[in-house]
Short mmCIF file of C-alpha atoms and ligand atoms in Angstrom, two decimals:
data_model
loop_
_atom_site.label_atom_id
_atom_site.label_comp_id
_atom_site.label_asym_id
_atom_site.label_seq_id
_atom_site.Cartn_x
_atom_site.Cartn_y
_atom_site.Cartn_z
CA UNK A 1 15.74 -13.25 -19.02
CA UNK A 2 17.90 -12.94 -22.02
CA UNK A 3 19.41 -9.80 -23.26
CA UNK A 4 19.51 -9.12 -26.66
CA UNK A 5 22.48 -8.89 -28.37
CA UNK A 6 23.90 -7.57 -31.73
CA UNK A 7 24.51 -10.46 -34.24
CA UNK A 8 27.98 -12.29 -34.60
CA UNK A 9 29.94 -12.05 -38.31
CA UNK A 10 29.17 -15.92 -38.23
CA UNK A 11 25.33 -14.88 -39.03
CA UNK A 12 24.68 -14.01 -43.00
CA UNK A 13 25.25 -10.19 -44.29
CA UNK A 14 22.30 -8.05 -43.28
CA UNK A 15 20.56 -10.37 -40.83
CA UNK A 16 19.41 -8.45 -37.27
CA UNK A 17 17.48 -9.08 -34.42
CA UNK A 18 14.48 -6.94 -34.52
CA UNK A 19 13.50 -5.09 -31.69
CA UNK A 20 11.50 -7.77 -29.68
CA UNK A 21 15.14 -9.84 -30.47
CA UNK A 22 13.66 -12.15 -33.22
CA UNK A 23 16.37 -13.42 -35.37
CA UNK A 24 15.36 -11.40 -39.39
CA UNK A 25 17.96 -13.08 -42.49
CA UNK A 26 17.42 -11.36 -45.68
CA UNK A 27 14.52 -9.11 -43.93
CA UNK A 28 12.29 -12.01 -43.29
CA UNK A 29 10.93 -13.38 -39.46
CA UNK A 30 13.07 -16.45 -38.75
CA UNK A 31 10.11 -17.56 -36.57
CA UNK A 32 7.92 -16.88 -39.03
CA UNK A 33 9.65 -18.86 -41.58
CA UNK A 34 9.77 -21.94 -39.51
CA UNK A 35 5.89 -21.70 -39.48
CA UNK A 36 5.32 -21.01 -42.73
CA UNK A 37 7.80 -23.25 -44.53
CA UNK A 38 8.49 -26.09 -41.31
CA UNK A 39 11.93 -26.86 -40.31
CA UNK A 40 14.16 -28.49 -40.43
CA UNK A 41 15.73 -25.63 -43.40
CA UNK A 42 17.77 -24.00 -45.17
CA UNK A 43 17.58 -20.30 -44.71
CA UNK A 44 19.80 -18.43 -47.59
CA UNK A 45 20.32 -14.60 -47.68
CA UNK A 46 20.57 -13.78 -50.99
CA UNK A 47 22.20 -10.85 -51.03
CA UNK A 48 24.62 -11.94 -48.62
CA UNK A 49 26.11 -14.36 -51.55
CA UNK A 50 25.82 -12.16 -53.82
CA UNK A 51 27.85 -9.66 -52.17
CA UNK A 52 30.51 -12.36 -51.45
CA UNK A 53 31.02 -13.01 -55.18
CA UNK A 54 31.11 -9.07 -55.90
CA UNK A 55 34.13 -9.20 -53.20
CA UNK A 56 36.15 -11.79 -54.82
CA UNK A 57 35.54 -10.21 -58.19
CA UNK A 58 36.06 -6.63 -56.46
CA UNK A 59 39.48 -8.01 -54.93
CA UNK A 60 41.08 -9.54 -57.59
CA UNK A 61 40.73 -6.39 -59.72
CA UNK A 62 41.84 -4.52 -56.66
CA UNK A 63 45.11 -6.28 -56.58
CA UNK A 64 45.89 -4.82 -60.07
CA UNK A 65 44.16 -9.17 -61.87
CA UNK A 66 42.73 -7.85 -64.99
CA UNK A 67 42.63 -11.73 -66.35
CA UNK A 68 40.84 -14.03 -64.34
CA UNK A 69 37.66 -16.33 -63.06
CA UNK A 70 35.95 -16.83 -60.18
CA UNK A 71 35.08 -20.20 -60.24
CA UNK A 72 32.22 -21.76 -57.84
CA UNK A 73 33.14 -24.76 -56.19
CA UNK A 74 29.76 -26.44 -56.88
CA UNK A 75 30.68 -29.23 -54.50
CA UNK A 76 29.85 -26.33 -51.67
CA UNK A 77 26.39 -26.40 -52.27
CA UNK A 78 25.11 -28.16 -55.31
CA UNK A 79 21.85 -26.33 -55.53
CA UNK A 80 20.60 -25.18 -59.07
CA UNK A 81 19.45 -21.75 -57.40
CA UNK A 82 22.33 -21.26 -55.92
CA UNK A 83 24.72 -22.09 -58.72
CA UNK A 84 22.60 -19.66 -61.00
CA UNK A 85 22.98 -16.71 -58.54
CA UNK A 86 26.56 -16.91 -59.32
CA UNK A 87 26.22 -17.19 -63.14
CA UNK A 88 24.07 -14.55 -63.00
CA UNK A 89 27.04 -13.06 -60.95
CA UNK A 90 29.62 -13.36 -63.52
CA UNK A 91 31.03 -16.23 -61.93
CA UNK A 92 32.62 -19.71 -63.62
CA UNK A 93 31.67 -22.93 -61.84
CA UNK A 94 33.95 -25.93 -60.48
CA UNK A 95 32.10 -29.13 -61.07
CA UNK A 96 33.47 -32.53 -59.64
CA UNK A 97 31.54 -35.50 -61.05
CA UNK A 98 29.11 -36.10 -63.87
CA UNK A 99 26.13 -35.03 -62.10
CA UNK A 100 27.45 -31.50 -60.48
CA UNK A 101 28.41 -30.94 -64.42
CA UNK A 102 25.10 -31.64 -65.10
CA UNK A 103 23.44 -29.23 -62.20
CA UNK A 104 26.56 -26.16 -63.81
CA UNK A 105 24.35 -26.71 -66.90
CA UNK A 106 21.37 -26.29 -65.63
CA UNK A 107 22.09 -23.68 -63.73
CA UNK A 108 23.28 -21.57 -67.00
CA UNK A 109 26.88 -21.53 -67.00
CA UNK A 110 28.61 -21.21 -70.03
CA UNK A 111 30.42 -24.18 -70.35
CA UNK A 112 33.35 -22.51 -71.90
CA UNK A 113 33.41 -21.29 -67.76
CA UNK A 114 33.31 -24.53 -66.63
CA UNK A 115 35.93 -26.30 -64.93
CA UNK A 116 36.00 -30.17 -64.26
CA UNK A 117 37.86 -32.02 -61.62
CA UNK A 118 38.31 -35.46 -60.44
CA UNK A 119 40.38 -38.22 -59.30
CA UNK A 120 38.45 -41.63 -60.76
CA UNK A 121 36.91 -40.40 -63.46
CA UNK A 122 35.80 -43.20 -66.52
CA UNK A 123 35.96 -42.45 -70.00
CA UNK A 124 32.02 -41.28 -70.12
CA UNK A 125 32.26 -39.00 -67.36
CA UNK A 126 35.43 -37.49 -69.50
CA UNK A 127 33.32 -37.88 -72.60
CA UNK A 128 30.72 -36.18 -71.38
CA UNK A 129 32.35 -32.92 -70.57
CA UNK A 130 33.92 -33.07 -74.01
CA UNK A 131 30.74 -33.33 -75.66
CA UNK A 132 29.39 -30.18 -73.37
CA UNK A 133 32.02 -28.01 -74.58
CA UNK A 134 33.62 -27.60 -71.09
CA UNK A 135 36.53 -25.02 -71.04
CA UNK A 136 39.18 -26.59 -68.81
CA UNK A 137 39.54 -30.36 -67.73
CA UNK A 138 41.91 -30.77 -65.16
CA UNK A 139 44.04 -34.21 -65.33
CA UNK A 140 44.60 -35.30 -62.40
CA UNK A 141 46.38 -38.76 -63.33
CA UNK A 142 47.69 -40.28 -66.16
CA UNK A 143 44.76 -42.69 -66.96
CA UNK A 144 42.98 -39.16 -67.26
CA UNK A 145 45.33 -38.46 -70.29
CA UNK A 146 45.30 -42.08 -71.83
CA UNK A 147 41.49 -41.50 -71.82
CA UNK A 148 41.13 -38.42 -73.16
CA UNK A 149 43.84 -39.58 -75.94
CA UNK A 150 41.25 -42.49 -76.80
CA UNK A 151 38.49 -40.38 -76.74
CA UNK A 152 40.54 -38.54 -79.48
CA UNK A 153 39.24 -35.12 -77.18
CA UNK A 154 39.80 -31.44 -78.51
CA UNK A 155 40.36 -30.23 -75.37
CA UNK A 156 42.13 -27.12 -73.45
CA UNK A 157 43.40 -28.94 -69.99
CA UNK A 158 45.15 -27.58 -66.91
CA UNK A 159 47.38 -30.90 -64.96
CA UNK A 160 46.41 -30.55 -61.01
CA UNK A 161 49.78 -30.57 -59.24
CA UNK A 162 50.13 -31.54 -55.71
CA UNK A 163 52.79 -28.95 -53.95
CA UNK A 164 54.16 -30.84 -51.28
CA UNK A 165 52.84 -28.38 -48.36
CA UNK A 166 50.64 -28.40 -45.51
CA UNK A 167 48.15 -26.03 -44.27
CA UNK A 168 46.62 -26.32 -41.12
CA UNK A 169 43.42 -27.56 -41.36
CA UNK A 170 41.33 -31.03 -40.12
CA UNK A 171 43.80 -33.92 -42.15
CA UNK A 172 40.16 -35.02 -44.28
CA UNK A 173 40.56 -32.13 -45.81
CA UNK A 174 43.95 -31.31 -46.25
CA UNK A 175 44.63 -32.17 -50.05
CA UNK A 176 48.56 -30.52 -50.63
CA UNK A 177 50.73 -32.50 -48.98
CA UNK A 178 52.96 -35.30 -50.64
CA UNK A 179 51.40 -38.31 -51.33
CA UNK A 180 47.73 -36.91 -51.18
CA UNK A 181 45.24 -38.82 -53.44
CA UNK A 182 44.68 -35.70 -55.41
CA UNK A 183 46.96 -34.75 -58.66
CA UNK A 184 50.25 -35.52 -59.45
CA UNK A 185 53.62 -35.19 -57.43
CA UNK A 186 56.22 -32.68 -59.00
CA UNK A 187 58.53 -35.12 -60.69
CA UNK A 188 55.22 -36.95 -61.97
CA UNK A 189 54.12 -33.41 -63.26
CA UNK A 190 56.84 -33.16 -65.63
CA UNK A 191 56.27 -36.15 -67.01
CA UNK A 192 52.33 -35.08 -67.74
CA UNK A 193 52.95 -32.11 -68.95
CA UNK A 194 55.52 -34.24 -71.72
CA UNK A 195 53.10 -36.71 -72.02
CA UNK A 196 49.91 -34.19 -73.01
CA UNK A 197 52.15 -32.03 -74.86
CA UNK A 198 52.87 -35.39 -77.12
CA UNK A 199 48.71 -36.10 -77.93
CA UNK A 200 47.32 -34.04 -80.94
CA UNK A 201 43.54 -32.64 -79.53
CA UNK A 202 45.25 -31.59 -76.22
CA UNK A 203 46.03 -27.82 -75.62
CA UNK A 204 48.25 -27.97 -71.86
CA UNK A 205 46.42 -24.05 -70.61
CA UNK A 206 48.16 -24.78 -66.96
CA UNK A 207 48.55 -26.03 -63.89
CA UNK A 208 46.21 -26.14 -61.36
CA UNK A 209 46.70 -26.72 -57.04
CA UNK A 210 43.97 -26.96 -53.99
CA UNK A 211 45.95 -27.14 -51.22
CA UNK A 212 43.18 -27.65 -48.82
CA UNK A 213 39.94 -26.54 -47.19
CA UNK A 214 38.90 -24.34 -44.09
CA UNK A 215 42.70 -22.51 -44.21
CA UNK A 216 42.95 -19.42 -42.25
CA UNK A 217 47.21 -18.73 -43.29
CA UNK A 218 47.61 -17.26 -46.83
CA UNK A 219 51.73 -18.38 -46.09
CA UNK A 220 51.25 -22.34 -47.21
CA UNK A 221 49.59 -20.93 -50.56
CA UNK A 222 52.47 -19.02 -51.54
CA UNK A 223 54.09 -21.92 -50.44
CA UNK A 224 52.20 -24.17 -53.14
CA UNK A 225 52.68 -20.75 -55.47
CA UNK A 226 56.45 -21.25 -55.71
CA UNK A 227 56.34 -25.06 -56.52
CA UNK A 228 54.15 -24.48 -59.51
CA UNK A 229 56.49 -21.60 -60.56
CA UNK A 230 59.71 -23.82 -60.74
CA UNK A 231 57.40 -26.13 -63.37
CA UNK A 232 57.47 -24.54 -66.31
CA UNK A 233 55.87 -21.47 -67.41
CA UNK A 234 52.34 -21.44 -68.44
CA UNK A 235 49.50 -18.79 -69.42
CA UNK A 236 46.53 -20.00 -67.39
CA UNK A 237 47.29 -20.73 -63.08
CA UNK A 238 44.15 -22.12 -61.32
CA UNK A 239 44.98 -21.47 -57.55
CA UNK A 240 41.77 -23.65 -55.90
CA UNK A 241 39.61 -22.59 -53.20
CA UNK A 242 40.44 -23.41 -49.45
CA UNK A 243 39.78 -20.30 -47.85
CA UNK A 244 38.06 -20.45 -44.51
CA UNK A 245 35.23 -19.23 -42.77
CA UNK A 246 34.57 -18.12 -38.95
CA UNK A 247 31.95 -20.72 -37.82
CA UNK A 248 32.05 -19.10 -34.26
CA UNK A 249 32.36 -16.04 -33.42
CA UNK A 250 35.44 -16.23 -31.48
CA UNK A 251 37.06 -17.16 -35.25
CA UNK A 252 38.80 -14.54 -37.25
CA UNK A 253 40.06 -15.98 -40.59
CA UNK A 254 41.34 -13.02 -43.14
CA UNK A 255 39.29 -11.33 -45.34
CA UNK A 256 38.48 -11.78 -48.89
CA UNK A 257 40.74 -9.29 -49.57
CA UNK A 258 43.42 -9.77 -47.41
CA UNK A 259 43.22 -13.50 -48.96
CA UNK A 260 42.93 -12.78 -52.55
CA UNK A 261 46.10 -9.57 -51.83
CA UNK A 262 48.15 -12.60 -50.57
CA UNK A 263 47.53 -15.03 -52.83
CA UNK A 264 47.86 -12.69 -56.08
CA UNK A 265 50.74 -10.89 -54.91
CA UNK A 266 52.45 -14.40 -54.71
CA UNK A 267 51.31 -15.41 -58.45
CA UNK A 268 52.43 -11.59 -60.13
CA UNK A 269 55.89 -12.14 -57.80
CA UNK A 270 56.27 -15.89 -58.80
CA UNK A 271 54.34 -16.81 -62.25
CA UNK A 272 54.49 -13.41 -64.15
CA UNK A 273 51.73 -10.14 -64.22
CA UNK A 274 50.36 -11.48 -67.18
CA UNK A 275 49.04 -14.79 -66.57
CA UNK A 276 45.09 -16.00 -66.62
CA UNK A 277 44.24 -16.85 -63.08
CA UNK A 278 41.78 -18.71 -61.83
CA UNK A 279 40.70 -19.35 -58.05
CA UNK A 280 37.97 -22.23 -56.98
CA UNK A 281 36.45 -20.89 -53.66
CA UNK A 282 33.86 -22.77 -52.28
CA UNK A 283 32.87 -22.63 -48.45
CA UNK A 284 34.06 -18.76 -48.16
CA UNK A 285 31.01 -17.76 -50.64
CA UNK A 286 28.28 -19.80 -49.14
CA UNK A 287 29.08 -20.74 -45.44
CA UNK A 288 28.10 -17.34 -43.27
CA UNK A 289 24.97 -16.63 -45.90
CA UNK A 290 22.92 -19.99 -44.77
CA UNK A 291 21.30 -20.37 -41.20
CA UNK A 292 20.00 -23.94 -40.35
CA UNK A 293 16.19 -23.29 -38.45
CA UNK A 294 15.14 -26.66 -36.16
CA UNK A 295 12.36 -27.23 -33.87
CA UNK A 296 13.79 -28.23 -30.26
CA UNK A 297 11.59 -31.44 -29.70
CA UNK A 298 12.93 -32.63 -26.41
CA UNK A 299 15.29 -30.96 -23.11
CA UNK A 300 16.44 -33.54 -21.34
CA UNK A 301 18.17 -33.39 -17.85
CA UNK A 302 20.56 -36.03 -17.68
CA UNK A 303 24.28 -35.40 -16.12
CA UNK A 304 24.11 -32.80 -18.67
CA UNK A 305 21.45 -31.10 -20.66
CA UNK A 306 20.64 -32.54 -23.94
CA UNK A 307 18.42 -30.54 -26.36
CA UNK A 308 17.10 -32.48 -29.09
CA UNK A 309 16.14 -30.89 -32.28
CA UNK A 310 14.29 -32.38 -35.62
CA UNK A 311 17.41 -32.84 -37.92
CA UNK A 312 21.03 -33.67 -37.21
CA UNK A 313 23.80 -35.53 -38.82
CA UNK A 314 21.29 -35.96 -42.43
CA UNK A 315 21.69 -32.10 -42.38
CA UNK A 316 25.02 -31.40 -41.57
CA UNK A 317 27.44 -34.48 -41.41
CA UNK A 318 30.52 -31.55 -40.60
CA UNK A 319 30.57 -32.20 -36.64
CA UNK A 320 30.38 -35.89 -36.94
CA UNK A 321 33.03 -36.06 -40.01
CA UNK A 322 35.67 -33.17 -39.09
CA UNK A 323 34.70 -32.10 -35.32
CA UNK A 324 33.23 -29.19 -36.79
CA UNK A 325 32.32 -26.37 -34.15
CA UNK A 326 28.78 -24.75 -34.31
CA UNK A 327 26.80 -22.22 -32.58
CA UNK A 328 23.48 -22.06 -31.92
CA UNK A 329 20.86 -19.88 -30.57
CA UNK A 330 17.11 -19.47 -29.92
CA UNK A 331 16.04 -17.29 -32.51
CA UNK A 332 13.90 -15.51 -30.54
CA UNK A 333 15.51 -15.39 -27.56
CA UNK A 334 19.31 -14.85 -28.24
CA UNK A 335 22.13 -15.58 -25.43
CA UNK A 336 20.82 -16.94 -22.56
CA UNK A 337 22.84 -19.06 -19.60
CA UNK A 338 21.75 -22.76 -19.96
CA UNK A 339 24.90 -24.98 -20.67
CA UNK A 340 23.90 -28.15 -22.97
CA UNK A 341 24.32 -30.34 -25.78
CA UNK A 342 22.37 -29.92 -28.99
CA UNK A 343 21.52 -33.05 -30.59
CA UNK A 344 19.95 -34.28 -33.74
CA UNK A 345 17.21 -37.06 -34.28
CA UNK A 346 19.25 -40.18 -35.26
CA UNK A 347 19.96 -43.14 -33.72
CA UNK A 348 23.76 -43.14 -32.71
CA UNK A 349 25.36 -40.75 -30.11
CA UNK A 350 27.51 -39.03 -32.38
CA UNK A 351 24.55 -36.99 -33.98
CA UNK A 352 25.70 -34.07 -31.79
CA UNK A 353 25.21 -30.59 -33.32
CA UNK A 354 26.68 -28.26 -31.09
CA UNK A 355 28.34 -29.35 -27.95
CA UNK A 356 28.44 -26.89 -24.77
CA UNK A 357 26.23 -24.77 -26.26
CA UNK A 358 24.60 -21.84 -24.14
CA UNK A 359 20.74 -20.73 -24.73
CA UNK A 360 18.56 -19.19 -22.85
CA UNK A 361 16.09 -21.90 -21.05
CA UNK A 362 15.64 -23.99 -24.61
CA UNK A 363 11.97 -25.91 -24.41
CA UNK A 364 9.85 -27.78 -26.36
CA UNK A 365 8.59 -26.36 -29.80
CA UNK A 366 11.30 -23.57 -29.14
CA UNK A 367 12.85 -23.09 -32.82
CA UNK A 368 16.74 -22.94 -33.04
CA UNK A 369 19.37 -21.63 -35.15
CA UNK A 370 23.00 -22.53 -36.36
CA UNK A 371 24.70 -20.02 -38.16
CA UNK A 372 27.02 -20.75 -40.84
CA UNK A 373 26.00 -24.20 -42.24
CA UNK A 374 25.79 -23.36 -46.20
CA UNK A 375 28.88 -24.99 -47.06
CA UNK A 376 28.45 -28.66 -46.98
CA UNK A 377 25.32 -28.99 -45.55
CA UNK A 378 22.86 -29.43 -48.33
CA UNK A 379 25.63 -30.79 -50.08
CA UNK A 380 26.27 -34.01 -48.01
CA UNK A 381 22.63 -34.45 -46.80
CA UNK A 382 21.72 -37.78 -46.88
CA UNK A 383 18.58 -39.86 -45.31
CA UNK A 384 19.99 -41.66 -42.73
CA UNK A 385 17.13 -43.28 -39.93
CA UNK A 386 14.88 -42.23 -43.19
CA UNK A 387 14.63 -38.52 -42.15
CA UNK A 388 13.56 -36.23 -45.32
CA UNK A 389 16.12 -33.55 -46.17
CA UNK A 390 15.47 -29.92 -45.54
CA UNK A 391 13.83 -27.54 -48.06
CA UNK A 392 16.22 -24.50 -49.19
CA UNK A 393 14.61 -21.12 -48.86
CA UNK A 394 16.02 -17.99 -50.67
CA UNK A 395 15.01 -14.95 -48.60
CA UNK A 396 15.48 -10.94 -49.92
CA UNK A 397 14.07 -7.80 -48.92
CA UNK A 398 11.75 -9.41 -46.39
CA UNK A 399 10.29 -12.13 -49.61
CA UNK A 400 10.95 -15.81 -49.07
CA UNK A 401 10.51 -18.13 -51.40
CA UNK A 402 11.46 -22.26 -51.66
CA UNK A 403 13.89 -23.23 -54.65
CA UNK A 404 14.15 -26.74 -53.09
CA UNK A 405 11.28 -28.07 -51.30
CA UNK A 406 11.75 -30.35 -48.53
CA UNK A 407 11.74 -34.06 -49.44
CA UNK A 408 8.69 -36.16 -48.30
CA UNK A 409 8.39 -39.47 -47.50
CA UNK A 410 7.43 -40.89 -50.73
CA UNK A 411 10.41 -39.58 -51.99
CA UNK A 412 12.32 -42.31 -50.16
CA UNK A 413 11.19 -45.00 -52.00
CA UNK A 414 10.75 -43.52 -55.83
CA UNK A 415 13.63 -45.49 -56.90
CA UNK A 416 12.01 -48.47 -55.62
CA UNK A 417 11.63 -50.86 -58.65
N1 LIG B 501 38.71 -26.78 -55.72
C1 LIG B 501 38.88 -28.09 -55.52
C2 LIG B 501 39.61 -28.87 -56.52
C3 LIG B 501 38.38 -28.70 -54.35
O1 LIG B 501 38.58 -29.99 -54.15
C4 LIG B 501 37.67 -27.92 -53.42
C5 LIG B 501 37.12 -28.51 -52.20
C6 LIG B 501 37.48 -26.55 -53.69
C7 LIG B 501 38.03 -26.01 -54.84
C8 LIG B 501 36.72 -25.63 -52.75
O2 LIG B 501 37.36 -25.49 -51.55
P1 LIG B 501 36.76 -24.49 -50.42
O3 LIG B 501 36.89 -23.09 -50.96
O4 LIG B 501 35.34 -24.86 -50.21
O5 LIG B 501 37.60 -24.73 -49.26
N2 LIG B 501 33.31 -31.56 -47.09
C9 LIG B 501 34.38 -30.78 -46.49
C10 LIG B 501 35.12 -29.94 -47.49
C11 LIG B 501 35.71 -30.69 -48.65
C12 LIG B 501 36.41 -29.80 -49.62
C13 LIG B 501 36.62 -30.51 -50.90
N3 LIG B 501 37.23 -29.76 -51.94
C14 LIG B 501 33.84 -29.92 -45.36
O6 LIG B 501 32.66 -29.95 -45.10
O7 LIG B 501 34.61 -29.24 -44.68
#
């Protein structure tokens, strides 16, 4: 018999276990949502990301910013609810690709508050921002700046410059270090910023860095700080995102505020008090708000125990791609002493969820949770072994209600021609 235990900071802001030791996000029955809405889903505390994007704001005025944007990292979790929470929030939006522009839109940005990124970008996806009135475009190459000098673009630009450090992080996702495939080297930034300053249309704002993803050491930032300070001397900085999240409980990374203290202190001490500054966070607003609900389908007592649930690797690739570490729980019966693998649906053996998890006695038609999968879970869904992706299902004050609805079937062959 399980005993109940208080929730882990991995679980969203405001989520309990009532007293029978049901798992409640945003006041609403996580059992009761699995019957009412099926799983596998999305469950998304509202409040919980809003009060995330209140911190960041909260912060960077705290650490004396008066000049600056929060900018959504889209890529995070491309949802059109979700992105309009943190309009509605104040906040600007990162968008990386033609189609996560088009979503920002959508969603009600202002597109003066829009920033766009990319690596391969053709002249229509550059066009296209133009014509949408975007505020920053960040050149990342020089074919971005031969482009936008064809296009004959009025445009205010920032030039992405890659520092030369490391932080520690899985290597996929490490983007800082020389010789990355992201912006341009020092030496090759000087050379950009000549180039742009040389085409009539093109106002150089900045420069812009993302030095990685899933960092918990604010030291390779300031790091990154000091390179763009020895480029020149500019009025807008856009610092990225990269900040990282505690997936298990054992995890500790710093706070909002100890991360945004660290990471302004280095811009007032290296790039001036007076500067614009932008930051690009991503995973940090969205990853702790989301739980994943799954039906267990199967227990299976093999040299060890295998618990298969209805979803997997089309719901969250991050285990399979980066090693990713999970928890999980029986949301109705928290803790527990039974050692085993979670597993998803698909046919390969890599589709494990959580390995060496502990529940207590999982069994058939059981329904289980992983905390902490809003960051780049929706976003890199996919369909593999034909398997519909999840609904997403906003839940406040004890009201849920579906902003995506899960994919059917049919939906797998509407492109068919
Ligand atoms: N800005 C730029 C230019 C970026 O490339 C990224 C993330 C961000 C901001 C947001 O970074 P964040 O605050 O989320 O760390 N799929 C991987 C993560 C890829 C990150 C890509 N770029 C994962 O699931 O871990």
């Amino acid at each position: 018999m399980a005993v109940a235990q208080s929730l882990s900071h991995v679980f969203p802001l405001g989520s309990r276990l009532d007293e029978r030791g049901r798992l409640e996000v945003g006041g609403c029955d996580a059992i009761e949502l699995a019957a009412e809405f099926g799983t596998p889903a999305y469950v998304v505390a509202e409040e919980d990301l809003r009060s995330r994007a209140r911190a960041y704001q909260g912060a960077i005025r705290d650490a004396g910013q008066d000049d600056f944007q929060v900018t959504f990292a889209a890529k995070a979790f491309p949802c059109t609810a979700v992105m309009g929470l943190f309009a509605q929030e104040g906040l600007g939006c990162d968008v990386a690709s033609a189609g996560e522009l088009h979503l920002a839109l959508r969603a009600g940005f202002d597109p003066a508050a829009i920033v766009v990124h990319g690596n391969a970008r053709g002249e229509a996806e550059l066009a296209g921002a133009v014509a949408a009135g975007v505020g920053l475009i960040v050149i990342d190459n020089m074919d971005d700046i031969d482009r936008l000098e064809r296009l004959g673009a009025e445009q205010r630009v920032l030039i992405r410059v890659t520092p030369g450090v490391r932080g520690e992080t899985h290597e996929k996702i490490s983007t800082g270090q020389a010789d990355s495939k992201f912006g341009l080297g020092p030496s090759d930034v000087t050379l950009a910023i000549e180039r742009v300053r040389g085409v009539a249309g093109l106002e150089l704002a900045g420069l812009h860095m993302h030095i990685g993803s899933q960092l918990f050491d604010v030291g390779p930032f300031r790091a990154a700080i000091a390179v763009l300070a020895g480029l020149g001397d500019f009025p807008v900085y856009d610092l990225g995102g990269g900040l990282g999240v505690a997936y298990r409980t054992a995890q500790r990374p710093p706070t909002v505020e100890e991360f945004v203290g660290g990471l302004i202190g280095a811009a007032h001490e290296r790039l001036g008090r007076d500067r614009r500054l932008l930051i690009e966070p991503g995973r940090s607003l969205v990853a702790n708000g989301v739980v994943t609900l799954y039906t267990v389908e199967s227990v299976k007592h093999n040299v060890s125990t295998w618990v298969g649930v209805d979803g997997g690797m089309s719901d969250n690739l991050r285990p399979m791609l980066y090693n990713a570490e999970y928890e999980a729980e029986i949301a109705d019966r928290f803790g527990g002493s039974t050692r085993c693998h979670v597993t998803g649906k698909h046919c390969e053996s890599g589709d494990v969820i959580v390995r060496d998890a502990v529940l207590d006695e999982p069994r058939p038609g059981d329904i289980l949770v992983t905390p902490a999968t809003g960051a780049y879970g929706h976003a890199m869904a996919n369909n593999y072994n034909g398997v519909p992706r999840p609904p997403v299902i906003f839940c406040k004050d004890g009201g849920a209600r579906v902003v995506v609805r899960r994919e059917t079937v049919e939906d797998l062959h509407v492109r068919d021609l």
